[in-house]
XYZ file of C-alpha atoms in Angstrom:
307
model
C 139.526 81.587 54.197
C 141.740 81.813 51.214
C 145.646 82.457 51.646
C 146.889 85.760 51.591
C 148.987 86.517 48.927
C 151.762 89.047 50.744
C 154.849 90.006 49.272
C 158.042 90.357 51.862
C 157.843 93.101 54.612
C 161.744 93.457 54.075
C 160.710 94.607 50.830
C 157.576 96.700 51.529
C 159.648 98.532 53.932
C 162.304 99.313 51.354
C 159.848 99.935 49.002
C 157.853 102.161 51.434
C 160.689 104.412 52.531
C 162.280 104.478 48.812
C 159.354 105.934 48.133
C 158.504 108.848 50.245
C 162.630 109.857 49.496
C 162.489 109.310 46.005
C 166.137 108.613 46.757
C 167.765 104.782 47.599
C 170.608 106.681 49.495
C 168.362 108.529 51.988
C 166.244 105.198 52.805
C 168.621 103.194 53.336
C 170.108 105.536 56.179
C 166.658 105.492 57.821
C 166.702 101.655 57.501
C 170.175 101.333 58.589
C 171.114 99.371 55.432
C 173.058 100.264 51.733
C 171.781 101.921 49.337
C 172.483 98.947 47.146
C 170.128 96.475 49.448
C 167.314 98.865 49.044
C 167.864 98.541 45.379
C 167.690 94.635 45.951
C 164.754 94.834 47.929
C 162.926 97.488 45.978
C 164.092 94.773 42.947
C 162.792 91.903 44.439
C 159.814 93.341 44.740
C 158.841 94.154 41.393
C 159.711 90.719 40.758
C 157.319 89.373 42.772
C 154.288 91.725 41.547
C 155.867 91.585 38.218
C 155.619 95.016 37.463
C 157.755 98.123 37.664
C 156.898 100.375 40.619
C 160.000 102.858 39.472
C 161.575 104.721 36.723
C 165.440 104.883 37.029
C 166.357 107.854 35.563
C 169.596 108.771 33.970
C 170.653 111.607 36.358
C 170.975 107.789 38.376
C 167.761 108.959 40.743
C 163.966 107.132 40.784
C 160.913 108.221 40.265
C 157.415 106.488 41.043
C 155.430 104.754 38.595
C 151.845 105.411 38.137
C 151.267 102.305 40.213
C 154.376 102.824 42.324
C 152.688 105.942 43.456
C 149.169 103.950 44.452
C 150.661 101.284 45.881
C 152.824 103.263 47.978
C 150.117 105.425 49.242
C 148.021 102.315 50.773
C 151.489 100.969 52.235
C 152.363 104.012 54.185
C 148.730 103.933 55.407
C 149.187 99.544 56.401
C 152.336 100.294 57.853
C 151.652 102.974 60.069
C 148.768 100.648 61.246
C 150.802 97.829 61.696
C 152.918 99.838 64.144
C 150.208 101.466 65.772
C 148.984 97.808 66.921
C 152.405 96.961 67.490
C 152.949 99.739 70.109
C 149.251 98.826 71.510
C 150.276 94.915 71.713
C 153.715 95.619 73.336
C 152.117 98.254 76.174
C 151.047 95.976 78.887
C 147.374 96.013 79.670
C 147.825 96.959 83.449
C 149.679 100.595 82.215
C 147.722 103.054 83.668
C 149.290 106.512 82.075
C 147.016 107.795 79.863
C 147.435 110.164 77.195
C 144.781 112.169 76.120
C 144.927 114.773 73.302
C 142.089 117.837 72.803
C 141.350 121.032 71.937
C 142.582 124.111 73.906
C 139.001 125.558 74.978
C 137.697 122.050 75.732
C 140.710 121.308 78.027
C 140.117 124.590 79.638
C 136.640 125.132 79.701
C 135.455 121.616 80.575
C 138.071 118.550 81.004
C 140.351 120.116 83.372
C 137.759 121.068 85.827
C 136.642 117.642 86.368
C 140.063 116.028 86.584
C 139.755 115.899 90.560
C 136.395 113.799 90.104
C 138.449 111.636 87.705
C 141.608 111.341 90.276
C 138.737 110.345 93.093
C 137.504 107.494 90.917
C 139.890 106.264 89.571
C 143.326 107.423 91.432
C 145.600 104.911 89.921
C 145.161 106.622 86.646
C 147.872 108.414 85.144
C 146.755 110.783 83.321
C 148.257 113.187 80.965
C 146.656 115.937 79.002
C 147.813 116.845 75.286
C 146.631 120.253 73.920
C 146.324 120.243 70.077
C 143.994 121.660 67.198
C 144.578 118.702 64.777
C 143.362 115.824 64.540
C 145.089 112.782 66.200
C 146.954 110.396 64.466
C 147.199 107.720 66.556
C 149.661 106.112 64.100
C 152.071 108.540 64.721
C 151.662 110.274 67.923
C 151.523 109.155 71.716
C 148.479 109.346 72.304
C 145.797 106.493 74.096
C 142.494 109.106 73.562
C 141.078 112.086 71.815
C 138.117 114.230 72.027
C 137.757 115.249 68.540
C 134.746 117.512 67.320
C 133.327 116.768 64.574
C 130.424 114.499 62.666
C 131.313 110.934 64.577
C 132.668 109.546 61.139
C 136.061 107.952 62.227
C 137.425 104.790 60.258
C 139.016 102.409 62.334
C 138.538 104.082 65.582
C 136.017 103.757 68.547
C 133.850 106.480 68.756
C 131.414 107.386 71.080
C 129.230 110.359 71.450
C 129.333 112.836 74.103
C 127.769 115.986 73.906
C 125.862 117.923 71.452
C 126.633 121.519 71.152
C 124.698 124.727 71.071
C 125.613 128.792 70.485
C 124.256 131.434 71.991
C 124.999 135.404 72.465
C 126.257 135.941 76.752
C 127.777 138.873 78.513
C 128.286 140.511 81.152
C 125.292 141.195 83.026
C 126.526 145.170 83.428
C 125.587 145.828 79.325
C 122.068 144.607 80.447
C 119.780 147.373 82.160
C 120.880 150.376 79.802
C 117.964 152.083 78.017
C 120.214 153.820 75.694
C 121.813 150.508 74.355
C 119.108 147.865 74.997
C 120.282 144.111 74.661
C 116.647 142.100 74.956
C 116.320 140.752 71.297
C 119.044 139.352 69.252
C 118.414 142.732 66.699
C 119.305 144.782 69.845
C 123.331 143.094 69.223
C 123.325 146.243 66.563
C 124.162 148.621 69.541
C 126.868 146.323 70.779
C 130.805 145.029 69.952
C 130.757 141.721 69.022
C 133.584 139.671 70.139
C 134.741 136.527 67.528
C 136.220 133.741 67.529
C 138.783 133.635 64.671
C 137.576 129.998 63.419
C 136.364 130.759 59.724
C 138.743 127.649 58.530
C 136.774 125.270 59.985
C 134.157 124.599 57.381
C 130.309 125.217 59.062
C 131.548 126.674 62.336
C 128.766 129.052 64.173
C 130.734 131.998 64.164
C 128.772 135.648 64.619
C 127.605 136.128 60.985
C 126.402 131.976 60.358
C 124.658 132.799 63.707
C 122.927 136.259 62.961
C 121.950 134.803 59.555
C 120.479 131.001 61.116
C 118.306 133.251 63.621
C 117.078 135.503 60.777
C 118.447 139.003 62.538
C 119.338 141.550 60.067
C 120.491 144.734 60.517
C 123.842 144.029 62.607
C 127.168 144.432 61.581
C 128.735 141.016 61.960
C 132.516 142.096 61.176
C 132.892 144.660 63.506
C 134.783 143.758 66.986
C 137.638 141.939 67.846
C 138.819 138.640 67.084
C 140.504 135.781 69.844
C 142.440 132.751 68.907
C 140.189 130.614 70.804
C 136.529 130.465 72.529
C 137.474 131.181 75.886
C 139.868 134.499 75.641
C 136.229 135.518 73.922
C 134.412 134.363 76.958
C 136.735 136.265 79.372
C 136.725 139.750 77.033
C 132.739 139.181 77.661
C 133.367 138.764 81.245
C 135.157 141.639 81.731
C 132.634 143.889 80.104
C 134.085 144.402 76.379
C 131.256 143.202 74.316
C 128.862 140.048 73.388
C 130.421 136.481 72.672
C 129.243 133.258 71.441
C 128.936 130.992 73.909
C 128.494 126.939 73.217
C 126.360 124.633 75.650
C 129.704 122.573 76.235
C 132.371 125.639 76.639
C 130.270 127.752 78.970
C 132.161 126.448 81.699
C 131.789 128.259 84.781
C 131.172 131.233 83.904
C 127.050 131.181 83.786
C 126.688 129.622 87.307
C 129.123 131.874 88.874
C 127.316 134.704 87.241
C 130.016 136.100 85.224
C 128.297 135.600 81.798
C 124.648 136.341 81.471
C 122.302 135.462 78.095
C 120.558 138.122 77.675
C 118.137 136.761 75.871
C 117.093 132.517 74.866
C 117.536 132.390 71.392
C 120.544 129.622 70.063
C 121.967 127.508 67.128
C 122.509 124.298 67.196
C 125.996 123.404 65.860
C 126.386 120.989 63.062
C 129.383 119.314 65.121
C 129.211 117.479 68.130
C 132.057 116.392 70.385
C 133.359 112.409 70.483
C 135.813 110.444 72.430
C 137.705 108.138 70.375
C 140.188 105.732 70.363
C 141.819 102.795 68.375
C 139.999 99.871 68.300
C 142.587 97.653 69.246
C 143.263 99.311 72.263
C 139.560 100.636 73.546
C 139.562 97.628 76.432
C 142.407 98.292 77.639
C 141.716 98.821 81.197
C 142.887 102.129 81.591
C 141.531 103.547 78.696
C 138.209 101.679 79.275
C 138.306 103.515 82.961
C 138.396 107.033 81.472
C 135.926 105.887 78.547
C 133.336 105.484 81.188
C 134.173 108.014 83.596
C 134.124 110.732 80.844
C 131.067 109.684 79.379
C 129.298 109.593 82.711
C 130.291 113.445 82.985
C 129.456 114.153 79.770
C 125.683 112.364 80.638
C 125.487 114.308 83.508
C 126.530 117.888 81.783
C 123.604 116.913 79.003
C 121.293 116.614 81.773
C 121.977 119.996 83.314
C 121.771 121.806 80.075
């Protein structure tokens, strides 16, 4: 293997944080040096690539070169790696808090419920449970797992498949029975409020009219009704009588076996997202992690089989 050709990390750090303040004064208070020593630094590396990554400009400030600007792009990406597997090397292997970070109706719907089986398993786990609707960066956040949904396309993390995911219409099973507004067909919705889920940023996502239209049922209104910030306030309006939600396969929770949410009739859309666990590489052995890897994926197996 040929020798790396690295410049200083002194220097890339300067260079780094020089760079995202456009100012020498501000990064050197974040590196707890001058402003002058960033200068050297910043200096001494141009030197070394022998080319200028900054314009001084005469109001005495900087500003990024055409390369400075690439170059410093890719750094902030290596660095926050490098401390990433930094954190992961200094945690010792036998920690067993766990942080895991998901979405708000998959926490509610599905992960919390089967907590206790994890706490039977596995009781020396520690785990905690972060509710977010971005996407993790494990670079920059504490957190050990995530349960992203998406495509399965994750650079640099470990990714493994756990459930596909399918909509469908449910309610309450009071709306069902009434001859004047019929619900047996999917073009019987026309007589009905449809209840959304406000979730037209996320590109693809089966809300009410992608649905209508992928089943081929015209005729029905798909912007009347109200609209929730997430999929199960929309699952407990339905509950409670106020109209017809989509349902998924995966956030159905317990609503359809304790009979609170009927579908009144079979028809569903498959959604082009799926749900993944994922985790650093560097880190996915790491006993506890590897614990709850297996443990959630044996749920998830189990949930597939059932529906």
């Amino acid at each position: 293997m040929s020798r790396r050709q690295l410049p200083p990390l002194t220097a890339l750090r300067a260079f780094e944080a020089a760079a995202r303040h456009l100012n020498f004064e501000r990064a050197g208070e974040e590196l707890a040096v001058t402003a002058s020593a960033i200068g050297q630094q910043v200096r001494a590396l141009e030197s070394w690539l022998r080319r200028p990554l900054f314009t001084r400009l005469p109001s005495k400030g900087v500003a990024l070169t055409a390369l400075g600007e690439r170059y410093a792009t890719t750094i902030s990406g290596l660095l926050d790696q490098l401390d990433e597997a930094t954190a992961q090397a200094m945690r010792p292997d036998a920690s067993t808090a766990l942080t895991v970070s998901t979405m708000p109706s998959f926490a509610l719907s599905w992960l919390i419920p089967r907590l206790g089986s994890l706490k039977e398993r596995h009781p020396e786990l520690e785990v905690r449970i972060s509710i977010s609707a971005h996407l993790t960066d494990f670079g920059r956040e504490d957190v050990d797992v995530a349960i992203r949904f998406g495509q399965g396309v994750y650079p640099g993390l470990r990714s493994d498949l756990l459930m596909e995911e399918h909509f469908f219409p449910v309610c309450s099973a009071a709306l069902l029975g009434n001859p004047q507004r019929p619900l047996r067909e999917p073009s019987d919705l026309r007589h009905h409020t449809l209840l959304h889920e406000a979730a037209e940023s996320i590109p693809g996502y089966i809300t009410w009219p992608r649905w209508l239209a992928m089943a081929g049922v015209d005729g029905v209104d798909s912007a009347q009704g109200p609209r929730f910030s997430h999929t199960f306030l929309a699952l407990q309006a339905a509950a409670s009588g106020q109209g017809v939600a989509l349902a998924t396969s995966v956030l159905i929770g317990d609503y359809q076996d304790a009979g609170r949410l009927v579908r009144p009739f079979p028809h569903q859309v498959r959604s082009p997202y799926q749900y993944y666990l994922v985790c650093p590489e560097a880190s996915a052995e790491r006993p506890a992690i590897a614990a709850f890897r297996n443990w959630i994926r044996n749920e998830a197996k189990a949930h597939n089989e059932r529906h």
